[in-house]
Short mmCIF file of C-alpha atoms and ligand atoms in Angstrom, two decimals:
data_model
loop_
_atom_site.label_atom_id
_atom_site.label_comp_id
_atom_site.label_asym_id
_atom_site.label_seq_id
_atom_site.Cartn_x
_atom_site.Cartn_y
_atom_site.Cartn_z
CA UNK A 1 57.52 113.69 155.22
CA UNK A 2 57.64 111.48 151.92
CA UNK A 3 59.48 108.27 152.73
CA UNK A 4 60.73 105.69 150.23
CA UNK A 5 59.69 102.13 150.89
CA UNK A 6 61.93 99.12 150.30
CA UNK A 7 61.85 96.93 147.26
CA UNK A 8 63.37 93.44 147.56
CA UNK A 9 66.80 93.13 146.23
CA UNK A 10 66.41 90.62 143.59
CA UNK A 11 68.13 90.18 140.13
CA UNK A 12 64.72 90.87 138.55
CA UNK A 13 63.69 93.83 140.53
CA UNK A 14 67.39 95.40 140.27
CA UNK A 15 67.82 94.64 136.45
CA UNK A 16 66.80 98.12 135.31
CA UNK A 17 69.66 99.45 137.37
CA UNK A 18 72.35 96.76 137.18
CA UNK A 19 73.48 93.34 138.62
CA UNK A 20 73.09 91.91 142.08
CA UNK A 21 76.52 90.34 143.15
CA UNK A 22 75.49 87.28 145.09
CA UNK A 23 75.98 83.44 145.22
CA UNK A 24 72.25 82.92 146.26
CA UNK A 25 70.43 80.71 143.75
CA UNK A 26 73.38 81.21 141.16
CA UNK A 27 75.11 78.57 139.27
CA UNK A 28 78.64 77.77 139.86
CA UNK A 29 81.34 75.23 138.31
CA UNK A 30 84.09 73.43 140.36
CA UNK A 31 87.77 74.49 139.96
CA UNK A 32 91.07 73.81 141.83
CA UNK A 33 90.42 70.00 141.85
CA UNK A 34 86.96 70.25 142.96
CA UNK A 35 87.81 72.20 146.14
CA UNK A 36 86.22 75.59 145.11
CA UNK A 37 82.98 76.69 143.74
CA UNK A 38 83.49 79.51 140.97
CA UNK A 39 80.37 81.74 140.66
CA UNK A 40 81.53 82.99 137.30
CA UNK A 41 80.89 86.52 135.84
CA UNK A 42 78.18 87.62 138.20
CA UNK A 43 78.57 91.07 136.68
CA UNK A 44 80.48 92.94 133.87
CA UNK A 45 82.90 95.93 134.60
CA UNK A 46 82.11 98.46 132.06
CA UNK A 47 85.02 100.91 131.69
CA UNK A 48 83.50 102.72 128.71
CA UNK A 49 85.60 104.19 125.77
CA UNK A 50 88.89 106.16 125.64
CA UNK A 51 91.30 105.41 128.33
CA UNK A 52 89.12 103.90 130.77
CA UNK A 53 90.43 101.13 132.96
CA UNK A 54 88.93 99.12 135.85
CA UNK A 55 90.27 99.96 139.24
CA UNK A 56 89.55 98.19 142.83
CA UNK A 57 89.19 100.48 145.79
CA UNK A 58 87.77 100.17 149.32
CA UNK A 59 85.28 102.74 150.76
CA UNK A 60 85.69 102.98 154.59
CA UNK A 61 82.81 104.82 156.25
CA UNK A 62 83.77 105.35 159.88
CA UNK A 63 80.19 106.68 160.66
CA UNK A 64 77.02 105.31 159.65
CA UNK A 65 74.32 107.71 158.19
CA UNK A 66 71.79 109.22 160.38
CA UNK A 67 68.02 108.50 159.82
CA UNK A 68 65.68 109.70 158.76
CA UNK A 69 68.04 110.58 155.94
CA UNK A 70 67.07 113.33 153.41
CA UNK A 71 67.69 112.36 149.73
CA UNK A 72 69.53 115.58 148.89
CA UNK A 73 71.29 114.35 145.49
CA UNK A 74 71.66 111.53 143.13
CA UNK A 75 74.74 110.97 141.01
CA UNK A 76 75.60 108.92 137.95
CA UNK A 77 78.81 107.69 136.26
CA UNK A 78 78.18 108.05 132.51
CA UNK A 79 81.48 106.43 131.51
CA UNK A 80 81.39 103.20 133.33
CA UNK A 81 79.85 100.79 135.94
CA UNK A 82 80.32 100.87 139.70
CA UNK A 83 80.15 97.96 141.89
CA UNK A 84 79.91 97.77 145.81
CA UNK A 85 80.68 94.61 147.56
CA UNK A 86 80.36 94.43 151.35
CA UNK A 87 83.59 93.35 153.07
CA UNK A 88 82.06 92.99 156.56
CA UNK A 89 78.58 91.40 156.01
CA UNK A 90 76.93 94.58 157.19
CA UNK A 91 73.68 95.54 155.46
CA UNK A 92 73.52 98.71 153.49
CA UNK A 93 70.94 100.79 151.58
CA UNK A 94 71.00 101.26 147.83
CA UNK A 95 68.95 104.09 146.15
CA UNK A 96 68.87 104.26 142.36
CA UNK A 97 66.72 105.75 139.53
CA UNK A 98 66.78 104.72 135.86
CA UNK A 99 69.30 106.21 133.52
CA UNK A 100 67.90 109.38 132.03
CA UNK A 101 69.00 112.97 131.34
CA UNK A 102 68.04 113.83 134.88
CA UNK A 103 66.82 111.63 137.76
CA UNK A 104 63.16 111.12 138.02
CA UNK A 105 62.41 111.12 141.85
CA UNK A 106 59.11 109.29 141.19
CA UNK A 107 61.22 106.33 139.59
CA UNK A 108 63.53 106.15 142.61
CA UNK A 109 63.79 102.51 144.10
CA UNK A 110 65.27 101.76 147.66
CA UNK A 111 66.92 98.28 148.16
CA UNK A 112 68.45 96.82 151.19
CA UNK A 113 71.37 94.49 150.93
CA UNK A 114 71.56 91.91 153.54
CA UNK A 115 75.31 92.32 153.83
CA UNK A 116 76.18 89.39 151.70
CA UNK A 117 74.68 90.87 148.50
CA UNK A 118 76.78 93.39 146.36
CA UNK A 119 75.42 95.49 143.59
CA UNK A 120 76.90 96.66 140.22
CA UNK A 121 75.52 99.89 138.89
CA UNK A 122 75.40 100.20 135.13
CA UNK A 123 76.84 103.10 133.30
CA UNK A 124 74.63 106.20 133.65
CA UNK A 125 72.24 104.70 136.44
CA UNK A 126 71.38 107.55 138.94
CA UNK A 127 72.26 106.39 142.57
CA UNK A 128 72.79 107.91 145.90
CA UNK A 129 76.32 107.87 147.43
CA UNK A 130 76.91 105.05 149.74
CA UNK A 131 74.37 104.67 152.58
CA UNK A 132 75.44 102.57 155.45
CA UNK A 133 73.59 101.51 158.59
CA UNK A 134 76.64 100.54 160.93
CA UNK A 135 79.69 102.44 161.93
CA UNK A 136 83.05 101.63 160.52
CA UNK A 137 81.72 99.71 157.32
CA UNK A 138 84.11 98.80 154.43
CA UNK A 139 83.02 98.03 150.81
CA UNK A 140 85.04 96.85 147.92
CA UNK A 141 84.45 99.04 144.92
CA UNK A 142 85.13 98.23 141.27
CA UNK A 143 84.60 101.10 138.93
CA UNK A 144 86.28 103.17 136.28
CA UNK A 145 89.33 105.42 136.24
CA UNK A 146 90.06 107.74 133.16
CA UNK A 147 90.45 111.24 131.87
CA UNK A 148 86.82 111.88 131.10
CA UNK A 149 84.64 113.37 133.80
CA UNK A 150 82.61 110.54 135.27
CA UNK A 151 80.37 111.91 138.07
CA UNK A 152 77.38 114.11 137.50
CA UNK A 153 75.31 115.21 140.56
CA UNK A 154 71.91 116.42 140.57
CA UNK A 155 70.68 118.11 143.82
CA UNK A 156 66.81 118.15 144.92
CA UNK A 157 64.89 120.92 146.35
CA UNK A 158 64.62 120.66 150.14
CA UNK A 159 60.98 121.74 149.81
CA UNK A 160 60.01 118.58 148.13
CA UNK A 161 62.27 116.14 149.75
CA UNK A 162 62.08 112.39 149.97
CA UNK A 163 63.34 110.63 153.06
CA UNK A 164 64.65 107.28 153.99
CA UNK A 165 63.90 105.60 157.37
CA UNK A 166 66.20 103.09 159.05
CA UNK A 167 65.06 99.77 157.85
CA UNK A 168 65.36 98.16 161.36
CA UNK A 169 64.38 100.98 163.59
CA UNK A 170 60.94 102.17 164.25
CA UNK A 171 60.16 105.43 162.51
CA UNK A 172 60.25 108.39 164.85
CA UNK A 173 57.02 109.66 166.28
CA UNK A 174 55.21 112.11 163.98
CA UNK A 175 56.68 110.74 160.75
CA UNK A 176 54.22 109.37 158.09
N1 UGC B 1 82.30 109.54 144.34
C1 UGC B 1 82.57 108.15 144.72
O1 UGC B 1 83.64 107.70 144.46
N2 UGC B 1 81.62 107.53 145.29
C2 UGC B 1 80.21 107.55 144.78
O2 UGC B 1 80.41 107.38 143.36
C3 UGC B 1 79.27 106.50 145.28
O3 UGC B 1 78.48 106.05 144.55
O4 UGC B 1 79.29 106.38 146.48
NI1 NI B 2 78.81 106.53 142.48
#
């Protein structure tokens, strides 16, 4: 079994795919009579052309993913960005590949949010649908709504599958 290894979720490592949404090591300015720190413009919402507009949603995933998880597909949103912001401080996994006509499995990168970090995928970045580690997880989503189709999916051959191990559990016996 080919397993993906984790890359540290830093602004630099994630830059080819989008933005890390976090207050850690970020500048802020004080507002509201000095009572509040504003971490300004951590990411930009791209709603593309035409009638695109930014919308805010919540993804609630009652059951966490099961591991080892086979990477069966990646998807992309060519018309706009998509941000995932944890609402319950639960760690979650992020699997991405650079923008291209088709995803390059060898260029896939796996990241782990510590539950405080969010991510904003730039338009066209290939990514796996939300991968959660704990039941009943909820994340705030900021992405695009419009008339143009905005979700391309590419499915991989089971015979040459990549797998994801649970980041906090020992690999099952017999896995590489
Ligand atoms: N389809 C949808 O709204 N969700 C995906 O885009 C995803 O990245 O989880
Ligand atoms: Ni998506």
